[in-house]
Coordinates of C-alpha atoms and ligand atoms in Angstrom, one line a residue:
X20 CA 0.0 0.0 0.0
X21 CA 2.6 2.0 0.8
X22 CA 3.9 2.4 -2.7
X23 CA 0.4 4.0 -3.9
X24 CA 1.5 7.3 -1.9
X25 CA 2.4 10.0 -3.1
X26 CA 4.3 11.6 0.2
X27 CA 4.2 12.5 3.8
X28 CA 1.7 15.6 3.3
X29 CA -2.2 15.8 4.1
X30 CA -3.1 14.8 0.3
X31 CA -1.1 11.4 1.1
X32 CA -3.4 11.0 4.1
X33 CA -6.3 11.3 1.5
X34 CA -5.1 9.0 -0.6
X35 CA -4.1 6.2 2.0
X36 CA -7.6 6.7 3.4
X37 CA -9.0 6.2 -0.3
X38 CA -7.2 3.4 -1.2
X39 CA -7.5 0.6 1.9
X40 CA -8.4 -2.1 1.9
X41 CA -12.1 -2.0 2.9
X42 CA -11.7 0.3 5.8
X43 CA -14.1 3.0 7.0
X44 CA -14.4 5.6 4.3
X45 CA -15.0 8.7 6.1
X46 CA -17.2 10.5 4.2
X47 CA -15.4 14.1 3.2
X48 CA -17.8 17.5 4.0
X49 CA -17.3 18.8 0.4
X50 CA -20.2 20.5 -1.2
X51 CA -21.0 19.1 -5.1
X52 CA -20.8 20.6 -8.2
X53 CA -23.2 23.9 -8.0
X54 CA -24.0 24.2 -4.3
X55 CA -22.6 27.1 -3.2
X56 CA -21.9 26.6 0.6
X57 CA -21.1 31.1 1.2
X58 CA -23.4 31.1 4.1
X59 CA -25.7 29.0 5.6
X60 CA -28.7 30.2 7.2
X61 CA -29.4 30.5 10.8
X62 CA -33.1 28.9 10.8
X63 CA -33.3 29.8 14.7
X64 CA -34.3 32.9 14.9
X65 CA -31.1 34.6 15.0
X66 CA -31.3 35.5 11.2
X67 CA -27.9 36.7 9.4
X68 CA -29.4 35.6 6.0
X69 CA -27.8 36.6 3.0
X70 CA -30.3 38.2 0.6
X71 CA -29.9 35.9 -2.5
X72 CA -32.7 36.2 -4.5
X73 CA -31.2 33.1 -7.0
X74 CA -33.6 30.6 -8.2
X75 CA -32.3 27.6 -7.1
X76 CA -31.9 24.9 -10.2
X77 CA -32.4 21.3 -9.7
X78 CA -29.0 19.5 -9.7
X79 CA -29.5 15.5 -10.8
X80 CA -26.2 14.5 -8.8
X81 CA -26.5 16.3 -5.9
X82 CA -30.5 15.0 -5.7
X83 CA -29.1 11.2 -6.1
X84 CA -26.3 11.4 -3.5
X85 CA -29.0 13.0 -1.4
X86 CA -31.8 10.5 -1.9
X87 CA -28.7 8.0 -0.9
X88 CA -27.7 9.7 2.2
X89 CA -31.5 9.7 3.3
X90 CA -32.7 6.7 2.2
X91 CA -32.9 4.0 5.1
X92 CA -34.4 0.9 3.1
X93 CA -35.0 -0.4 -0.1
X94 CA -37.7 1.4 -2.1
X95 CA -40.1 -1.5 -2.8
X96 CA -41.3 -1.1 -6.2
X97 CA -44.7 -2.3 -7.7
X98 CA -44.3 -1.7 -10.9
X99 CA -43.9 -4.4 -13.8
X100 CA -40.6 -5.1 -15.0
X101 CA -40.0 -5.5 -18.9
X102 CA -37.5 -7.3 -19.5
X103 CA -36.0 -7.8 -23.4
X104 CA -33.5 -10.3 -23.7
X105 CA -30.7 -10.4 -25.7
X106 CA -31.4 -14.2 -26.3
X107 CA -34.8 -15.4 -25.7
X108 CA -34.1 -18.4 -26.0
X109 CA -31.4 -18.7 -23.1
X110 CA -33.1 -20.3 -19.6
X111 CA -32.1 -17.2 -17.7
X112 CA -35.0 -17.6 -14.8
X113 CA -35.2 -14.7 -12.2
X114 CA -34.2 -15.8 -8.8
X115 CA -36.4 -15.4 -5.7
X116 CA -33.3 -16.4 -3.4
X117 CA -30.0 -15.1 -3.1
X118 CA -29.4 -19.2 -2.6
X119 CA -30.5 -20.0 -6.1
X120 CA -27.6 -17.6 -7.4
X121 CA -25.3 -19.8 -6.6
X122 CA -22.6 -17.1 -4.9
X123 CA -20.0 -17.2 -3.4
X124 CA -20.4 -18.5 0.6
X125 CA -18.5 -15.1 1.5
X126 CA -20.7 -12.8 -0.6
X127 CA -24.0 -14.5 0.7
X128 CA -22.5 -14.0 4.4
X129 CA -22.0 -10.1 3.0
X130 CA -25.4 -9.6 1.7
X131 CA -27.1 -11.4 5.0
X132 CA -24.7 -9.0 7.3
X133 CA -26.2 -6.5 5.2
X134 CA -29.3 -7.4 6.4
X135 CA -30.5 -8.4 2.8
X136 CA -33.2 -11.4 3.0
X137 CA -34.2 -11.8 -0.4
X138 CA -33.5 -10.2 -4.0
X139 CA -35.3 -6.7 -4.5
X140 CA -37.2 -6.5 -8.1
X141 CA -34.4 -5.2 -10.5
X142 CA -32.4 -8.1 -8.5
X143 CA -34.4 -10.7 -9.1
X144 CA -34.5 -10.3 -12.8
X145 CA -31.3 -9.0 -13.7
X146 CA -28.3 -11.0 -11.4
X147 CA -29.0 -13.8 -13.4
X148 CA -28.1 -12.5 -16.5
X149 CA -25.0 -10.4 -14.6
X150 CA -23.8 -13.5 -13.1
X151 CA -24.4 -15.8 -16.3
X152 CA -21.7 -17.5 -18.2
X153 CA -20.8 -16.6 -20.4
X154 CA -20.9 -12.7 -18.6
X155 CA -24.0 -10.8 -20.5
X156 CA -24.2 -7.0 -21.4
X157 CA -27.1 -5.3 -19.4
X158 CA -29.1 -1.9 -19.4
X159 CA -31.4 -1.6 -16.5
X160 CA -33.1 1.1 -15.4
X161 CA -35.1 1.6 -12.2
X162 CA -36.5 4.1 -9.7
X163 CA -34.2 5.3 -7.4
X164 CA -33.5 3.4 -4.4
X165 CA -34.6 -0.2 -5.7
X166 CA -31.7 -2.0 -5.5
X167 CA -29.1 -1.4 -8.5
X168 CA -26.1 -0.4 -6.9
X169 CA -26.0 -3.5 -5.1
X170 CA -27.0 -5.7 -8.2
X171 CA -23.9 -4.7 -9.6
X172 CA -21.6 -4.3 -7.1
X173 CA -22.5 -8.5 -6.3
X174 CA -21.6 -9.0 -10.1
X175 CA -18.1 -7.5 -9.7
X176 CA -17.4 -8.9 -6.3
X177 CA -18.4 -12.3 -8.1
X178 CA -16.1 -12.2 -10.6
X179 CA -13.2 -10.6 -9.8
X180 CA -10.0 -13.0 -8.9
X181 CA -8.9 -11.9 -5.5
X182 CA -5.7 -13.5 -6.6
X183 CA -4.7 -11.6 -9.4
X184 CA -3.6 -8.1 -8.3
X185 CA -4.2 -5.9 -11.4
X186 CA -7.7 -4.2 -11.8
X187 CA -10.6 -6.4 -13.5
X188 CA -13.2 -4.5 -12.3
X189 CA -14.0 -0.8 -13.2
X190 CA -17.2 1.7 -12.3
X191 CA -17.7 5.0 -13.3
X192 CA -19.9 7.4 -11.7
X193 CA -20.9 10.9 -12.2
X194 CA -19.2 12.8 -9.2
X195 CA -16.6 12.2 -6.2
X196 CA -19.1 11.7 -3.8
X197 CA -21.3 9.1 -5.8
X198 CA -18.2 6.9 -6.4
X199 CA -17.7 6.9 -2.4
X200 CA -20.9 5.9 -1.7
X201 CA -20.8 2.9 -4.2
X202 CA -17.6 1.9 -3.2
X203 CA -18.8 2.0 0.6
X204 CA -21.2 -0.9 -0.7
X205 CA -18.5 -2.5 -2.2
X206 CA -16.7 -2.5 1.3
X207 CA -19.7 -3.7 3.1
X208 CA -20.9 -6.0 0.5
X209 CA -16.8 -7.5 0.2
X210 CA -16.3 -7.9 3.7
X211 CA -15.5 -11.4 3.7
X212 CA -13.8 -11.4 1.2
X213 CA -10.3 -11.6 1.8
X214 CA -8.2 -9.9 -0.4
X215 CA -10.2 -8.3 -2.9
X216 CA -9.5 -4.1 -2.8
X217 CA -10.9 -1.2 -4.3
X218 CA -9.6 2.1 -5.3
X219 CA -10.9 5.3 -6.2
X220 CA -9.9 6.9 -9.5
X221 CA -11.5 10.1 -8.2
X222 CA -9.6 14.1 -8.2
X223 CA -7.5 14.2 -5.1
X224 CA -6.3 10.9 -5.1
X225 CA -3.0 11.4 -7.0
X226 CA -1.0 8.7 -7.7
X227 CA 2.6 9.2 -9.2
X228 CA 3.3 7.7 -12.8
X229 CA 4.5 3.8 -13.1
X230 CA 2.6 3.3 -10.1
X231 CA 1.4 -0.7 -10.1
X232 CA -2.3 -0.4 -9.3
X233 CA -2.9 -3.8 -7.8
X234 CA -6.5 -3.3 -6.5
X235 CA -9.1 -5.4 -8.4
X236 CA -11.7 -3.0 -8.6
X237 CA -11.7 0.6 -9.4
X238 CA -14.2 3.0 -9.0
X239 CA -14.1 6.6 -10.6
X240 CA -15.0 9.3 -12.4
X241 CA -15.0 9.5 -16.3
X242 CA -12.4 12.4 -16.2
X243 CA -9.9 11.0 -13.4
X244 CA -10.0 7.2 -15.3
X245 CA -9.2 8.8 -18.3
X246 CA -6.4 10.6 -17.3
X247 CA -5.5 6.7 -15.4
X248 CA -6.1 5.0 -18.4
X249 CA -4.5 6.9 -21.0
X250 CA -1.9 9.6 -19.8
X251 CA -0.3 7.9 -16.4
X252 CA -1.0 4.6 -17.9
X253 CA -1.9 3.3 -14.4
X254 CA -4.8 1.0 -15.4
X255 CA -4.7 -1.6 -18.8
X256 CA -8.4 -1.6 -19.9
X257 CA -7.8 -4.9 -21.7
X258 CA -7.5 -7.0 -18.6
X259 CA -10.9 -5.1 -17.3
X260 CA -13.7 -8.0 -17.1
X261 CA -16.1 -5.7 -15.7
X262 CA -17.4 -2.3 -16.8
X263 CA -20.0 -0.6 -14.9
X264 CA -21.9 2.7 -16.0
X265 CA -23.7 4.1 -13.1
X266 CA -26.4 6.6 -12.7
X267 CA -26.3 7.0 -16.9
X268 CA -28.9 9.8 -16.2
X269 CA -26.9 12.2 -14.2
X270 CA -23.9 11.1 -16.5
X271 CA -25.3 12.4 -19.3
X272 CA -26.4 15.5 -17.9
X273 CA -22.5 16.3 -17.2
X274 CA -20.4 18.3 -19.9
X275 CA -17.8 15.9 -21.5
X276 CA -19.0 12.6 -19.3
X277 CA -20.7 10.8 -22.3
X278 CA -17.9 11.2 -24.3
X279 CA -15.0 10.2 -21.7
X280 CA -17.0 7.2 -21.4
X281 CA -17.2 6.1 -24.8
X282 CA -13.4 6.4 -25.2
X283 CA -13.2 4.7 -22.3
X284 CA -15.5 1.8 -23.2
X285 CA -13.8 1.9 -26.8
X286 CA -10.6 0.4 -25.1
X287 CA -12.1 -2.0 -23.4
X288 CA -12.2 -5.9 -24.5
X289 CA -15.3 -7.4 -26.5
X290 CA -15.6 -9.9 -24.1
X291 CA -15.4 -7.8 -21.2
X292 CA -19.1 -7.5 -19.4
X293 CA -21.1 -4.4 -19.2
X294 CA -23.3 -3.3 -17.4
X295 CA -25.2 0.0 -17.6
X296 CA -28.0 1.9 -14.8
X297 CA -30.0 4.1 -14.8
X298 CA -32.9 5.7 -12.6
X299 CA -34.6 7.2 -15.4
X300 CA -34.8 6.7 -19.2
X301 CA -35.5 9.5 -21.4
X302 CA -34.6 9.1 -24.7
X303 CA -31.4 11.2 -24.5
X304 CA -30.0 8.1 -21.8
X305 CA -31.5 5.0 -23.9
X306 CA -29.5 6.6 -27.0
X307 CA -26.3 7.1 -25.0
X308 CA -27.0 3.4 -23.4
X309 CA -27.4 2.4 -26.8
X310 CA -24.0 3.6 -28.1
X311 CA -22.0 2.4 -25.5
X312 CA -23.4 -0.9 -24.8
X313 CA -23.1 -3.7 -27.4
X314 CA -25.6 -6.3 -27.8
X315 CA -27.5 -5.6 -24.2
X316 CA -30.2 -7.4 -22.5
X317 CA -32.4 -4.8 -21.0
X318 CA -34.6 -4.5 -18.0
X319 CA -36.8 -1.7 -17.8
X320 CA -39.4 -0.4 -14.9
X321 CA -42.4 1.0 -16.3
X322 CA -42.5 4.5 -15.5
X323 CA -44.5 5.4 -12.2
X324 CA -47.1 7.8 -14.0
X325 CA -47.4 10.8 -11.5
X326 CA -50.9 12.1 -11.6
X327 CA -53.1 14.9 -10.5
X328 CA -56.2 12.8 -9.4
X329 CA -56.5 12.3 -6.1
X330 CA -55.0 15.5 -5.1
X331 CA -58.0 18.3 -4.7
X332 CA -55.8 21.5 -6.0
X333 CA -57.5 25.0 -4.6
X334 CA -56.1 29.0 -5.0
X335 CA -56.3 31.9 -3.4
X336 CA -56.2 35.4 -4.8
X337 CA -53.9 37.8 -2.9
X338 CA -52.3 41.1 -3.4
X339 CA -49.4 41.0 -2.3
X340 CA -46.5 38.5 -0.3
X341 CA -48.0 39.8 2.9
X342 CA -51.8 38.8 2.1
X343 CA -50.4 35.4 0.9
X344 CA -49.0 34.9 4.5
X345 CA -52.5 35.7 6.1
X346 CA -54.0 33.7 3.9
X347 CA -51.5 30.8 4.7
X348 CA -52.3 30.9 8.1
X349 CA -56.1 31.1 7.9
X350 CA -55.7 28.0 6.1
X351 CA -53.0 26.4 8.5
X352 CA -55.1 27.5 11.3
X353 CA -58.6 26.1 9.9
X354 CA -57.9 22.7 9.0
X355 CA -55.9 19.9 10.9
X356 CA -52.1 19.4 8.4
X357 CA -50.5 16.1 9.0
X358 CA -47.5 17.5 7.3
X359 CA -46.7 20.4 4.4
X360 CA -44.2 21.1 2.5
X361 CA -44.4 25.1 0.9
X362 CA -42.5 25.7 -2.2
X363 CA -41.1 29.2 -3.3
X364 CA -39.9 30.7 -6.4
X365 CA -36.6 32.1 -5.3
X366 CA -34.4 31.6 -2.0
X367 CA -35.5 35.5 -0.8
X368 CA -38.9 34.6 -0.5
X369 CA -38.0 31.0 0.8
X370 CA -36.1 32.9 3.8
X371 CA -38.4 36.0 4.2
X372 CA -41.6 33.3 4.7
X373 CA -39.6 31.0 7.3
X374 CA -39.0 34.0 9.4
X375 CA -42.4 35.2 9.1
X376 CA -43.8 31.8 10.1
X377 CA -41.0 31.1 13.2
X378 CA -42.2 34.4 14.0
X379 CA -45.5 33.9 14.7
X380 CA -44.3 30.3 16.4
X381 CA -44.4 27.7 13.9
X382 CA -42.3 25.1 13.7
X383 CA -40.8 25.1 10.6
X384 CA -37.5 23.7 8.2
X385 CA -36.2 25.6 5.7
X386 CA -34.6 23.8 2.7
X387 CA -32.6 25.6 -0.4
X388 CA -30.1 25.0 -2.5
X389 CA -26.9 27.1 -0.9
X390 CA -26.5 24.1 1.7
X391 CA -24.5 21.3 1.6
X392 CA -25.9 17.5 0.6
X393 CA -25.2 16.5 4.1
X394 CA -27.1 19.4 5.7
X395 CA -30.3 19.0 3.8
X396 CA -29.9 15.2 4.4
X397 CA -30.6 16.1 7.8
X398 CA -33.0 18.8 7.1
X399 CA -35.5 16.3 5.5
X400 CA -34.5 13.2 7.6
X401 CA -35.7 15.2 10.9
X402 CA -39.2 16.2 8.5
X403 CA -39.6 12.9 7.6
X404 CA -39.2 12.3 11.6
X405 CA -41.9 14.4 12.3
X406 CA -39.6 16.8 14.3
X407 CA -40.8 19.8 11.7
X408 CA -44.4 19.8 10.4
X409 CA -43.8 22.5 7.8
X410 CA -40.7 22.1 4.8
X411 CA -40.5 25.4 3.1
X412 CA -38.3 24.9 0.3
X413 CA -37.3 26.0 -3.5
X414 CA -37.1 23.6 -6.2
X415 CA -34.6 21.8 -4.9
X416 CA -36.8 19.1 -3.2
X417 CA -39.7 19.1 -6.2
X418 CA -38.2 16.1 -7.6
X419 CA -37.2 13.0 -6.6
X420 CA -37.4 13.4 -2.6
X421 CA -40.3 10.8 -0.9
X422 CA -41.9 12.1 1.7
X423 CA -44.8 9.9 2.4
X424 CA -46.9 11.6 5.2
X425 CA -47.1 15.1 3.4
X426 CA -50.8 15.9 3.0
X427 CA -50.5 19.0 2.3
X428 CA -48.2 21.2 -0.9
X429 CA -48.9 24.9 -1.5
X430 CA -47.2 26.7 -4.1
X431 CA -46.3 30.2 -2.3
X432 CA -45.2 30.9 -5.7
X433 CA -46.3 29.6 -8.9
X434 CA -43.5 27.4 -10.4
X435 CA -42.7 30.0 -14.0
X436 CA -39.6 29.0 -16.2
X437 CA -37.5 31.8 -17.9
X438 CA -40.1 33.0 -20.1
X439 CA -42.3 33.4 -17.7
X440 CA -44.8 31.3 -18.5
X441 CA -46.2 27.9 -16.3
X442 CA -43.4 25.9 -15.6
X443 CA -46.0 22.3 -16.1
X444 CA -43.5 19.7 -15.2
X445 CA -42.3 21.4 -11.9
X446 CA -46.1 21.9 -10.7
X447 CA -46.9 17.8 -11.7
X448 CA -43.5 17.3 -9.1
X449 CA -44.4 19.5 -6.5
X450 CA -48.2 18.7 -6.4
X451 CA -47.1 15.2 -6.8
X452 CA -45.6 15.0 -3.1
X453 CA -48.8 14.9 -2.0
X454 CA -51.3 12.3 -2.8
X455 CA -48.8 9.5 -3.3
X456 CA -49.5 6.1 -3.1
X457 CA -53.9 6.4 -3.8
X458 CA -53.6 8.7 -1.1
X459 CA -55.8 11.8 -0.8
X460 CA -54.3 15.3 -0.8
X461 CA -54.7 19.4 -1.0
X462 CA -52.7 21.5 -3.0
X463 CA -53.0 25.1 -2.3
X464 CA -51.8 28.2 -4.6
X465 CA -51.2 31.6 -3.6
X466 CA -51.8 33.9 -6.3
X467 CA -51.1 37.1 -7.4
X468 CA -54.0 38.7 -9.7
X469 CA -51.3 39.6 -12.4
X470 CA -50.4 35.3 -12.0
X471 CA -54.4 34.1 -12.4
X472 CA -53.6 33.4 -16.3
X473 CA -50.5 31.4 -15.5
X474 CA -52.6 29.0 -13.3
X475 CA -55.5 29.1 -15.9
X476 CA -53.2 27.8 -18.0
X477 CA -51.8 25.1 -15.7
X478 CA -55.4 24.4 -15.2
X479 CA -55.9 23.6 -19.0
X480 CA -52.7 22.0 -19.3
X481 CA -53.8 19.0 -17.0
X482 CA -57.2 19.1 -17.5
X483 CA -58.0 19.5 -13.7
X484 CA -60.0 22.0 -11.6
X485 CA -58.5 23.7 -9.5
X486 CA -61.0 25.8 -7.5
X487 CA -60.8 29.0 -5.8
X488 CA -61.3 29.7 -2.4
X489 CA -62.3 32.8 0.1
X490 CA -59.2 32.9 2.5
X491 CA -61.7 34.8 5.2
X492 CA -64.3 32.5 4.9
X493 CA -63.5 29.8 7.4
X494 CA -66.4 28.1 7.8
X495 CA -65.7 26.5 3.9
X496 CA -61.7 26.1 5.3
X497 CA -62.8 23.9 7.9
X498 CA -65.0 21.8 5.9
X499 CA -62.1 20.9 3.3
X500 CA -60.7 17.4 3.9
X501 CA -58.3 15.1 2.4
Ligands
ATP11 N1 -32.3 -7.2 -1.6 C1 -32.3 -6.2 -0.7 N2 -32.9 -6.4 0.5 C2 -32.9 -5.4 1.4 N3 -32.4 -4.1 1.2 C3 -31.7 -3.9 0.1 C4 -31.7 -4.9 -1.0 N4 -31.0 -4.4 -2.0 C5 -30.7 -3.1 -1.7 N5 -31.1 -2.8 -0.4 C6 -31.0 -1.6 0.3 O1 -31.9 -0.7 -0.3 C7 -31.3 0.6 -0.4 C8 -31.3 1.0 -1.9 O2 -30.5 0.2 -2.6 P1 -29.5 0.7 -3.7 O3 -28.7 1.8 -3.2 O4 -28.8 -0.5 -4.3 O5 -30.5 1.3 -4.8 P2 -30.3 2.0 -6.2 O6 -31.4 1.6 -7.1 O7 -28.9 1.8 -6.6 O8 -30.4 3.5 -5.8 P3 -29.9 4.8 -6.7 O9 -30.8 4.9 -7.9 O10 -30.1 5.9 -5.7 O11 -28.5 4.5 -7.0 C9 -29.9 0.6 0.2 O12 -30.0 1.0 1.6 C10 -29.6 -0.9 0.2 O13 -28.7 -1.3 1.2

């Protein structure tokens, strides 16, 4: 190990700490690519809040790690699987027991430390085709949280060759702090098994030219395994057995990371395995998944169709910021709110609102886009605890984030994109947080008489009603239910 360092100084510390064997990854507080971390808001009353009136944009890698760092268990999915094989004709059953897999006794005694009983629903169909022979090519896609990192991270544990000290296995991922969190799998998943390594191929972890990498499984960014692969000439792609292409969606949605890819996959052996995921498959990923994997299988969840039906949308009409507020709390005050989540335009009127509600003694969380990943981790986990009854957030949690015991969404502000006109998708995902699962639930929107023909318009666009109501009158408050 000692030879993988680069010197006595703090970076060498880094890079020890990234490269052992298995050991506890200590996760580094670094912010990801466009947080801004300049100041972070006192929510407790002693308000030294910047004024940033910045709309906050939705930022796919930073919502992953975050729906990672949050998640507790396994998202069980009801949706059907399609599955396209590459060969119909080949008996490649799903499994409904790790058993019937056939792994290795050290990776079954992983995935039951792990606390794993049986295979989730991407599992069950797809490590039979990972773990084939010989080794098939895979796309899969599925929602968030179902189970793909460790569907793949068992398919490189299960072939590498703990013996052979070269790297056979390589995964790329979209950022730094994604490629930690798959390798902490890898860790976990690995324990017992003696021998095998991983190393990160991420920025910081510099390792001099001629180095002999002798870890069998690499995990990295496209940029940093580039720059491995072809200028230090620290890893040989042609001995590489495995190739992994995580989070496809968020990789495509980074400058340059498509392309680094392909170069890399270009150098790789034709009979080395690959495996592409996904959470999400717009047309834009199934093209890219398409170019870079040759001859795939493909596993696909249907699409969870997010829908406006069970969620009984109302407005209010206001004149101003301040007559949205009362009318906010005529409506907090007439009718019983298991949990709400507010969304704002902008982070100004984000911060300006939580003040206004801690104000009048409310217990409110406020959630925007200049904190770090691990701070609104904690933000939603204590929401999601119950310790906060009221989120009030910009986009930054419209998409993506599961809630389940929110009854209640207004839109402070109407969502508007750069033209200023309705911004559809954005109000589906907010409005969506409610209502999930057949569940009932009220949307609320505070409007501004010059905004009545934006929400007409959202109105026509999904075909819904959305009815006003009379803030003052709270006999008809009272009677609403959900
Ligand atoms: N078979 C299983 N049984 C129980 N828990 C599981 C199983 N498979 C995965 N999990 C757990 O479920 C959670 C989600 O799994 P995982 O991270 O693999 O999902 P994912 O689909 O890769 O998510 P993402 O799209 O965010 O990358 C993790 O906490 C993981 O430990």
């Amino acid at each position: 190990m000692a030879s993988l360092l680069w010197g006595g100084d703090a970076g060498a510390a880094e890079s020890e700490r990234l490269n052992c064997h298995f050991s506890n990854l200590v996760h580094p507080r670094k912010n990801l690519r466009g947080i801004r971390s300049t100041t972070i808001p006192n929510i407790d009353g002693s308000l030294n809040m910047e004024e940033n009136d910045e709309d906050d944009v939705v930022d796919l890698a930073a919502n992953s790690l975050l729906n990672k760092l949050i998640r507790q268990s396994l998202v069980e999915s009801s949706h059907r699987v399609e599955v396209l094989q590459k060969d119909p004709s080949s008996p490649l059953y799903s499994v409904k027991t790790f058993e019937e897999l056939r792994l290795k006794e050290e990776l079954l005694k992983g995935i039951y430390a792990m606390g794993f009983n049986r295979p989730s629903k991407i599992q069950e169909m797809a490590l039979p085709m990972m773990l084939a022979h010989p080794p098939q090519n895979l796309i899969a896609q599925s929602q968030s949280g179902t189970g793909k990192t460790a569907a793949f991270v068992l398919a490189m544990l299960s072939r590498v060759n703990a013996l052979e000290l070269f790297p056979q296995c390589l995964c790329l991922a979209p950022t730094y702090e994604l490629a930690l969190q798959t390798g902490r799998v890898v860790e976990r998943m690995g324990k017992f098994c003696v021998d095998v390594e991983v190393m990160y191929a991420i920025r910081g972890n510099r390792i001099p030219r001629g180095t002999e990498v002798t870890k069998q499984i690499v995990i990295g960014t496209p940029g940093t395994v580039l720059d491995w692969c072809f200028k230090r000439k620290l890893i040989d792609l042609t001995k590489i057995r495995v190739f992994v292409l995580d989070e496809a969606d968020v990789m495509i949605d980074t400058q340059g990371f498509s392309d680094q890819s392909i170069r890399i996959q270009r150098a790789l052996p034709s009979e080395c395995q690959m495996l592409l995921f996904s959470a999400t498959f717009e047309d834009s990923v199934w093209q890219f998944a398409e170019r870079i994997i040759p001859d795939p299988n493909v596993i696909k969840l249907r699409k969870e169709e997010l829908t406006l039906n069970n969620i009984r949308q109302y407005y209010v009409l206001c004149e101003n910021r301040k007559d949205k507020y009362q009318a906010l709390c005529n409506i907090y005050g007439g009718i019983t709110i298991g949990q709400a989540i507010i969304f704002c335009q902008t982070r100004r009127n984000a911060k300006w609102l939580t003040v206004e509600m801690m104000q009048d003694g409310h217990q409110v969380s406020l959630l925007s886009g200049e904190l770090t990943v691990e701070q609104r981790a904690s933000i939603i986990q204590r929401f999601r605890d119950g310790k906060e009854k009221v989120l009030i957030t910009t986009n930054v949690c419209a998409r993506g984030i599961d809630v389940k015991q929110v009854t209640i969404v207004v839109n402070f502000d109407l969502p508007v994109n750069q033209s200023e006109e309705p911004d559809y998708e954005t109000y589906l995902h907010r409005i969506g947080r409610t209502g999930r699962f057949g569940k009932k639930g009220l949307a609320f929107n505070m409007i501004e008489v010059d905004m009545l023909p934006l929400l007409m318009k959202i109105q026509d666009h999904f075909n819904s009603n959305i009815k006003q109501l009379n803030p003052e009158d709270m006999d008809e408050i009272e009677k609403l239910e959900y």
